[in-house]
Every structure is written in C-alpha cells, then in structure tokens.
Coordinates of N, CA and C and ligand atoms in Angstrom, one line a residue:
X12 N -52.5 53.1 -1.7 CA -51.4 53.0 -3.0 C -52.1 51.6 -3.7
X13 N -51.9 52.0 -4.8 CA -52.4 51.1 -5.8 C -51.4 49.8 -6.9
X14 N -51.7 48.6 -6.6 CA -50.3 47.9 -7.0 C -51.2 47.0 -8.3
X15 N -50.9 46.7 -9.4 CA -51.7 46.5 -10.5 C -51.5 44.9 -10.2
X16 N -52.6 44.1 -10.2 CA -53.1 43.2 -9.9 C -52.0 41.9 -10.5
X17 N -51.3 42.1 -11.7 CA -50.7 41.3 -12.3 C -49.0 41.4 -11.5
X18 N -48.5 42.7 -11.1 CA -47.4 43.0 -10.6 C -47.7 42.3 -9.1
X19 N -48.7 42.4 -8.3 CA -48.9 41.8 -7.1 C -48.5 40.1 -7.0
X20 N -48.9 39.6 -8.5 CA -48.7 38.2 -8.6 C -47.5 38.0 -8.3
X21 N -46.8 39.0 -9.4 CA -45.4 38.9 -9.4 C -44.5 38.5 -8.4
X22 N -45.2 39.6 -7.2 CA -44.4 39.7 -5.8 C -44.4 38.7 -5.2
X23 N -45.7 38.1 -5.3 CA -45.9 36.9 -4.6 C -44.7 35.8 -5.1
X24 N -44.8 35.8 -6.6 CA -43.9 34.8 -7.3 C -42.3 34.7 -6.8
X25 N -41.9 36.2 -6.4 CA -40.7 36.5 -6.0 C -40.4 36.1 -4.6
X26 N -41.6 36.2 -3.9 CA -41.0 35.9 -2.3 C -41.4 34.2 -2.4
X27 N -42.6 33.7 -3.0 CA -42.2 32.2 -3.1 C -40.9 31.9 -3.0
X28 N -40.2 32.3 -4.4 CA -38.7 31.9 -4.9 C -37.6 32.2 -3.5
X29 N -37.8 32.8 -2.7 CA -36.8 33.3 -2.1 C -37.3 32.3 -0.9
X30 N -38.4 32.2 -0.7 CA -38.6 31.1 0.3 C -38.5 29.7 0.3
X31 N -38.4 29.6 -0.8 CA -38.1 28.2 -1.3 C -36.4 28.1 -1.4
X32 N -35.9 29.1 -1.5 CA -34.4 28.9 -1.9 C -33.8 28.9 -0.1
X33 N -34.5 30.0 0.9 CA -34.3 30.0 2.3 C -34.3 28.5 2.9
X34 N -35.4 27.8 2.0 CA -35.6 26.4 3.2 C -34.4 25.6 2.5
X35 N -34.3 25.3 1.4 CA -33.1 24.7 0.5 C -31.9 24.7 1.4
X36 N -31.6 26.2 1.8 CA -30.3 26.2 2.3 C -30.4 25.9 3.8
X37 N -31.6 25.9 4.7 CA -31.9 25.3 6.0 C -31.6 23.8 5.8
X38 N -32.4 23.3 4.8 CA -32.5 21.8 4.5 C -31.0 21.1 4.7
X39 N -30.5 21.6 3.7 CA -28.9 21.3 3.4 C -27.9 21.1 4.4
X40 N -28.1 22.6 5.3 CA -27.5 22.6 6.7 C -27.9 22.1 7.5
X41 N -29.2 21.8 8.0 CA -29.6 21.0 9.0 C -29.7 19.6 8.6
X42 N -30.2 19.2 7.8 CA -30.8 17.7 7.5 C -29.4 16.8 6.9
X43 N -28.8 17.5 5.7 CA -27.5 17.2 4.9 C -25.9 17.2 5.8
X44 N -26.4 17.9 6.5 CA -24.7 18.7 7.4 C -23.6 19.2 6.3
X45 N -24.6 20.1 5.5 CA -23.3 20.6 4.2 C -23.4 22.1 4.7
X46 N -22.3 22.4 5.1 CA -21.7 24.0 5.3 C -20.7 24.5 4.7
X47 N -20.6 26.1 4.6 CA -19.5 26.4 4.1 C -18.0 26.1 4.8
X48 N -17.1 25.6 4.2 CA -16.1 25.5 5.2 C -15.5 26.5 6.0
X49 N -15.3 26.4 7.3 CA -14.8 27.5 7.9 C -13.6 27.2 9.0
X50 N -12.9 26.1 8.6 CA -11.8 26.2 9.6 C -10.6 27.0 8.7
X51 N -9.6 27.6 9.4 CA -8.7 28.6 9.4 C -7.6 28.1 10.0
X52 N -6.6 27.9 8.9 CA -5.1 27.1 9.8 C -4.4 27.0 8.7
X53 N -3.0 28.0 9.0 CA -2.2 28.1 8.1 C -1.1 27.0 7.9
X54 N -0.3 26.9 6.8 CA 0.7 26.2 6.9 C 1.6 26.3 5.5
X55 N 2.7 26.3 5.7 CA 3.8 26.3 4.6 C 3.9 25.2 3.6
X56 N 3.1 25.7 2.4 CA 2.8 25.0 1.5 C 4.2 24.2 0.8
X57 N 5.0 25.3 1.0 CA 6.7 24.6 0.4 C 7.5 23.8 0.8
X58 N 7.2 23.7 2.5 CA 7.8 22.8 3.2 C 7.0 21.8 3.9
X59 N 6.0 21.1 3.0 CA 4.8 20.3 3.7 C 5.7 18.7 4.0
X60 N 6.7 18.6 3.2 CA 7.7 17.4 3.4 C 8.0 17.6 4.7
X61 N 8.1 18.7 5.2 CA 9.2 18.6 6.6 C 8.2 19.0 7.6
X62 N 7.1 19.0 7.2 CA 6.2 19.1 8.3 C 5.8 18.3 9.3
X63 N 5.5 18.2 10.5 CA 4.7 17.3 11.6 C 3.8 16.4 11.1
X64 N 2.6 17.0 10.4 CA 1.4 16.3 10.1 C 1.6 15.9 8.4
X65 N 2.2 16.5 7.8 CA 2.0 16.5 6.1 C 3.4 15.8 5.4
X66 N 4.3 15.4 6.4 CA 5.4 14.6 5.5 C 5.2 13.4 5.4
X67 N 5.8 13.0 4.0 CA 5.3 11.5 3.7 C 4.8 10.4 4.6
X68 N 5.5 10.0 5.2 CA 5.3 9.2 5.9 C 4.3 9.4 7.2
X69 N 3.8 10.6 7.1 CA 2.8 10.9 8.1 C 1.2 11.0 7.6
X70 N 1.6 10.6 6.3 CA -0.3 10.6 5.3 C -0.7 9.5 5.6
X71 N -2.3 9.5 5.9 CA -2.9 8.4 5.5 C -4.0 8.1 6.7
X72 N -4.5 7.0 7.2 CA -5.6 6.8 8.0 C -4.8 6.6 9.1
X73 N -5.4 7.4 10.0 CA -5.1 7.3 11.7 C -6.1 6.7 12.4
X74 N -6.3 6.1 13.4 CA -7.2 6.0 14.2 C -6.9 6.9 15.5
X75 N -8.3 7.7 15.9 CA -7.9 8.6 17.2 C -8.2 7.3 18.4
X76 N -8.1 8.1 20.1 CA -8.2 7.3 20.4 C -9.5 7.8 21.1
X77 N -10.3 8.4 20.6 CA -11.9 8.4 20.7 C -12.6 7.2 20.1
X78 N -11.8 6.7 18.9 CA -12.4 5.8 17.9 C -12.9 6.6 16.7
X79 N -13.0 7.8 16.4 CA -12.8 8.5 15.2 C -11.4 8.3 14.3
X80 N -11.5 8.7 13.2 CA -10.8 8.4 12.2 C -9.9 9.8 11.8
X81 N -8.7 10.2 11.5 CA -8.4 11.0 10.6 C -7.6 10.7 9.4
X82 N -7.8 11.4 8.4 CA -7.0 11.3 7.3 C -6.2 12.5 6.9
X83 N -4.9 12.3 6.7 CA -4.0 13.2 6.0 C -3.8 13.0 4.8
X84 N -4.3 14.0 4.2 CA -3.7 14.2 2.8 C -3.2 15.2 2.4
X85 N -2.3 14.8 1.0 CA -1.3 15.9 0.3 C -2.5 16.3 -1.0
X86 N -2.8 17.3 -1.5 CA -3.2 17.4 -2.6 C -2.1 18.0 -3.7
X87 N -1.5 17.5 -4.5 CA -0.7 18.0 -5.6 C -0.7 17.7 -6.7
X88 N -0.4 18.6 -8.0 CA -0.7 18.0 -9.1 C 0.2 16.8 -9.5
X89 N -0.5 15.8 -10.0 CA -2.1 15.7 -10.2 C -2.8 14.4 -9.4
X90 N -3.1 14.9 -8.0 CA -3.2 13.6 -7.4 C -3.5 14.1 -5.8
X91 N -4.3 13.0 -5.1 CA -4.5 13.4 -3.7 C -3.6 11.9 -2.9
X92 N -2.8 12.3 -2.1 CA -1.7 11.3 -1.8 C -2.0 11.0 -0.3
X93 N -2.1 9.8 0.0 CA -2.1 8.5 -0.9 C -3.1 8.2 -1.8
X94 N -3.0 7.7 -2.9 CA -3.5 7.7 -4.2 C -5.3 6.7 -3.7
X95 N -5.0 6.0 -2.4 CA -5.9 4.6 -2.2 C -5.9 4.7 -0.8
X96 N -7.2 5.0 0.0 CA -7.5 5.1 1.1 C -8.5 4.1 1.2
X97 N -8.8 3.4 2.5 CA -9.7 2.3 2.9 C -10.1 3.1 4.2
X98 N -11.5 3.2 4.3 CA -12.3 3.6 5.5 C -13.2 3.0 5.8
X99 N -13.8 2.6 7.3 CA -15.2 2.0 7.9 C -16.4 2.7 7.8
X100 N -17.5 1.8 7.2 CA -18.3 2.8 7.2 C -19.1 3.2 8.7
X101 N -19.8 4.4 8.2 CA -20.7 4.6 10.0 C -19.6 5.3 10.8
X102 N -18.5 5.6 10.5 CA -17.7 6.2 11.5 C -17.1 7.4 10.8
X103 N -17.2 8.5 12.0 CA -17.2 9.7 11.8 C -15.2 10.0 11.3
X104 N -14.9 10.4 10.3 CA -14.2 10.6 9.8 C -13.4 12.3 9.3
X105 N -12.2 12.5 10.1 CA -12.1 13.8 9.9 C -10.9 13.9 8.8
X106 N -11.0 14.6 7.5 CA -10.0 14.7 6.6 C -9.2 15.9 6.8
X107 N -8.1 16.0 6.7 CA -7.3 17.4 6.8 C -6.5 17.4 5.8
X108 N -6.3 17.9 4.6 CA -5.6 18.4 3.5 C -4.9 19.6 3.2
X109 N -3.7 19.3 2.9 CA -2.7 20.4 2.3 C -2.4 20.9 0.9
X110 N -2.3 21.6 0.7 CA -1.8 21.5 -0.9 C -0.3 21.9 -1.2
X111 N 0.4 21.1 -2.1 CA 1.6 21.2 -2.1 C 2.1 22.2 -3.0
X112 N 0.9 23.0 -4.0 CA 1.2 23.6 -4.8 C 0.3 24.5 -5.2
X113 N -0.7 24.1 -6.2 CA -1.6 25.3 -6.6 C -3.1 24.9 -5.8
X114 N -4.0 25.9 -5.9 CA -5.4 25.7 -5.5 C -5.8 24.6 -6.3
X115 N -6.7 23.7 -5.4 CA -7.4 22.3 -5.8 C -8.4 22.4 -4.9
X116 N -9.3 21.7 -5.5 CA -10.6 21.4 -4.7 C -10.9 19.9 -4.6
X117 N -11.6 19.4 -3.3 CA -11.4 17.9 -3.3 C -13.0 17.9 -2.7
X118 N -13.5 16.7 -3.7 CA -15.2 16.8 -3.1 C -15.5 15.0 -3.6
X119 N -16.0 14.4 -3.0 CA -16.7 13.0 -2.9 C -17.8 13.2 -3.1
X120 N -18.3 12.8 -4.3 CA -19.8 12.8 -4.5 C -20.9 11.9 -3.9
X121 N -21.8 12.4 -3.7 CA -22.9 11.8 -2.7 C -22.6 12.1 -1.0
X122 N -21.7 12.9 -0.9 CA -21.5 13.1 0.8 C -21.1 14.4 0.6
X123 N -21.1 15.1 2.0 CA -20.8 16.4 2.2 C -19.2 16.4 2.2
X124 N -18.6 15.8 2.1 CA -17.1 16.2 1.8 C -16.8 17.0 0.9
X125 N -16.4 18.4 0.6 CA -16.4 18.8 -0.7 C -15.7 20.2 0.1
X126 N -14.6 20.9 -0.2 CA -13.8 22.1 0.4 C -12.9 22.2 -0.7
X127 N -12.4 23.6 -0.7 CA -11.1 24.0 -1.7 C -9.9 24.0 -0.6
X128 N -8.8 23.3 -1.7 CA -7.7 23.1 -0.9 C -6.7 24.0 -1.5
X129 N -6.7 25.4 -0.6 CA -6.2 26.3 -0.8 C -4.4 26.2 0.1
X130 N -3.8 26.9 -1.0 CA -2.0 26.8 -0.8 C -1.9 27.8 0.6
X131 N -1.1 27.2 1.1 CA -1.3 28.0 2.6 C -2.1 27.7 3.7
X132 N -2.8 27.3 3.3 CA -3.8 26.5 4.8 C -4.3 25.2 4.7
X133 N -4.6 25.0 5.8 CA -5.1 23.4 5.7 C -6.7 23.5 5.9
X134 N -7.0 22.5 4.9 CA -8.5 22.4 4.7 C -9.0 21.2 5.8
X135 N -10.2 21.4 6.4 CA -10.4 20.0 7.3 C -11.9 20.0 7.4
X136 N -12.2 18.7 7.0 CA -13.5 18.8 6.8 C -14.1 17.2 7.5
X137 N -15.2 17.5 8.4 CA -15.8 15.8 8.8 C -16.9 15.2 8.2
X138 N -17.0 13.9 8.2 CA -18.4 13.2 7.2 C -18.1 11.6 7.9
X139 N -19.1 11.4 7.3 CA -19.2 9.7 8.0 C -19.8 9.4 6.7
X140 N -19.3 7.7 6.2 CA -19.5 7.2 5.5 C -20.8 6.5 5.6
X141 N -21.9 6.7 5.0 CA -23.3 5.7 5.6 C -22.9 4.0 4.8
X142 N -22.7 3.9 3.7 CA -22.5 2.5 3.4 C -21.3 2.3 2.7
X143 N -21.0 0.7 2.9 CA -19.6 0.4 1.8 C -19.9 1.0 0.5
X144 N -18.7 1.0 -0.5 CA -18.7 1.2 -1.3 C -17.5 1.9 -1.8
X145 N -17.2 1.8 -3.5 CA -15.9 2.8 -3.6 C -16.3 4.1 -4.4
X146 N -15.7 5.0 -3.5 CA -16.1 6.4 -3.9 C -14.9 7.2 -4.6
X147 N -15.2 7.9 -5.4 CA -14.2 9.0 -6.0 C -13.8 10.0 -5.6
X148 N -12.7 10.5 -5.4 CA -12.3 11.5 -4.7 C -12.0 12.6 -5.8
X149 N -12.3 13.6 -6.0 CA -12.2 14.0 -7.0 C -11.8 15.4 -6.9
X150 N -10.8 16.1 -8.1 CA -10.6 17.9 -7.7 C -11.5 18.5 -8.5
X151 N -12.1 19.5 -8.0 CA -12.8 20.3 -8.6 C -12.7 22.0 -8.8
X152 N -11.5 21.9 -8.8 CA -10.7 23.2 -9.1 C -9.9 23.5 -10.2
X153 N -10.1 23.6 -11.2 CA -9.3 23.7 -12.4 C -7.5 24.2 -11.9
X154 N -6.7 23.2 -12.1 CA -5.2 23.3 -11.3 C -4.5 23.0 -12.6
X155 N -4.6 22.7 -13.7 CA -3.6 22.6 -15.0 C -4.2 21.8 -15.8
X156 N -3.3 21.3 -16.7 CA -3.5 20.3 -17.7 C -4.0 19.2 -17.2
X157 N -3.1 18.7 -16.2 CA -3.8 17.2 -15.5 C -4.8 17.3 -14.9
X158 N -5.7 18.2 -14.5 CA -6.9 18.4 -13.6 C -7.9 17.4 -13.9
X159 N -8.0 17.1 -15.2 CA -9.0 16.0 -15.7 C -8.8 14.7 -14.7
X160 N -7.6 14.5 -14.8 CA -7.2 13.1 -14.0 C -6.2 13.1 -12.7
X161 N -7.2 14.4 -12.0 CA -6.8 14.3 -10.7 C -8.0 13.7 -9.8
X162 N -7.7 12.4 -9.5 CA -8.6 11.9 -8.6 C -8.2 10.6 -7.8
X163 N -8.3 10.4 -6.6 CA -8.0 9.3 -5.9 C -9.4 8.2 -5.5
X164 N -8.9 7.5 -4.8 CA -10.3 6.2 -5.0 C -10.4 6.1 -3.4
X165 N -11.6 6.1 -2.9 CA -11.9 5.6 -1.3 C -12.6 4.6 -1.5
X166 N -11.9 3.5 -0.6 CA -13.0 2.2 -0.7 C -13.5 2.1 0.9
X167 N -14.5 2.3 0.8 CA -15.5 2.2 2.4 C -16.0 0.6 2.5
X168 N -15.6 0.0 3.6 CA -16.2 -1.5 3.8 C -16.7 -1.6 5.0
X169 N -17.4 -2.1 5.4 CA -18.1 -2.4 6.7 C -17.3 -2.4 7.9
X170 N -17.8 -1.9 9.0 CA -16.8 -1.5 10.2 C -16.1 -2.7 10.6
X171 N -17.2 -4.0 10.4 CA -16.5 -5.1 11.0 C -15.3 -5.5 10.3
X172 N -15.4 -5.4 8.9 CA -14.5 -6.1 8.3 C -13.2 -5.0 7.8
X173 N -13.4 -4.0 8.4 CA -12.1 -2.9 8.4 C -11.0 -3.1 9.8
X174 N -9.8 -2.6 9.4 CA -9.0 -2.4 8.1 C -8.4 -4.2 7.4
X175 N -9.2 -4.8 7.3 CA -8.5 -6.3 7.1 C -8.8 -6.5 5.9
X176 N -9.5 -5.7 5.1 CA -9.1 -6.0 3.2 C -7.7 -5.9 2.8
X177 N -7.3 -6.6 1.7 CA -6.0 -6.5 1.0 C -6.0 -5.0 0.7
X178 N -4.5 -4.6 0.1 CA -4.0 -3.5 0.3 C -4.4 -2.1 1.0
X179 N -4.6 -2.5 2.1 CA -5.5 -1.3 2.8 C -4.3 -0.4 2.8
X180 N -4.2 0.7 3.0 CA -3.6 1.8 3.8 C -3.2 1.2 5.3
X181 N -1.7 1.4 5.1 CA -1.4 1.1 6.9 C -2.3 2.2 7.8
X182 N -2.8 1.4 8.3 CA -3.5 2.1 9.4 C -2.6 2.4 10.8
X183 N -2.7 3.6 11.5 CA -1.8 4.2 12.3 C -2.6 4.5 13.6
X184 N -1.7 4.4 14.7 CA -2.6 4.6 15.9 C -1.8 5.6 16.6
Ligands
LIG1 CU1 -6.3 19.7 -8.8 CU2 -7.9 20.3 -10.2

C-alpha cells in the first residue's frame, strides 16, 4: 500500500501529539497527584443544618487522631463556610464539602484541590500545602449572579506556629 510522504508525515505528527497528551495525563496524575474526583457519597442537601457532619457548629478544621487534618465546608450561594480557615503547611488535609443549594465548584489555585460540589453528594479531596501563604478558595462553576464573589480565604502557616495565629478558626479534636 502506498502512503503519500506528506500524509505519512502528518500521521507521525498526530501520533506525536497523542503521545504528548498521554504523557501529560500520566505526569499530572503521578507527579502532581491530580485525579478526577472519584468519591461517591450522598447527603440530603436540604437538611445539612441537621446533619451529623455539616451542621453549622460542626464546620471547620478538625485534627484527626493520626495527625492529619479534616476540613468540613458548606458551599452555598455565595461563599464557602467557614469563610476563613487556617491550616498548617506540610500536613495532609482532607476537605469534605457539601452544597446547601446548587452546583458549585471549589478550587485552590496552584494545588490539586479542585472538585465540583454537586448538591446531594459529599465531595472529598485530599491535599497538602507545601508552603505557608494565603490561598484563595474559589468557586469555578457558575452558580448565580454572585458567582464572581464566591470565594473564601485559606491561610497556610508553618507547622510549628499552627494554630497559634490570631483569628484562627477554632480547631476541634
Ligand atoms: Cu458557587 Cu459559583
């Protein structure tokens, strides 16, 4: 079978592009720990205020017996509650998030912390903040007129000085 040289060249270009895309997927998955969220857990979004985990007084930063941290958040038009949280650097943090109303997205730039928050489901994602700093936590799914203003602040401090800084969200054990 004869293949025109020009066509053959384009076949190589296409194969190279596919190869680069596959490498990018494997690189982000293995080296950067970026995966599609696979956690499936349902919850009644209309009664979060009555739930064991997402009632108002249960939200925030919790230290776990194994030294890791759990953060429970409610996404609701237009904010993530609590609005400000403080976390230590270099520590494994598991976020658990539920929506009280419509579809939201949650994203912290420069980290692997990014997932949709679908009403009726609990979103769970684990990350580690390598260094101290202030990180915005943004909504990245259009959820209404206030979508642009839906963001909260994550302050990451050195492990040694956590949770001593002022205005720290109460840390529960
Ligand atoms: Cu919440 Cu956009």
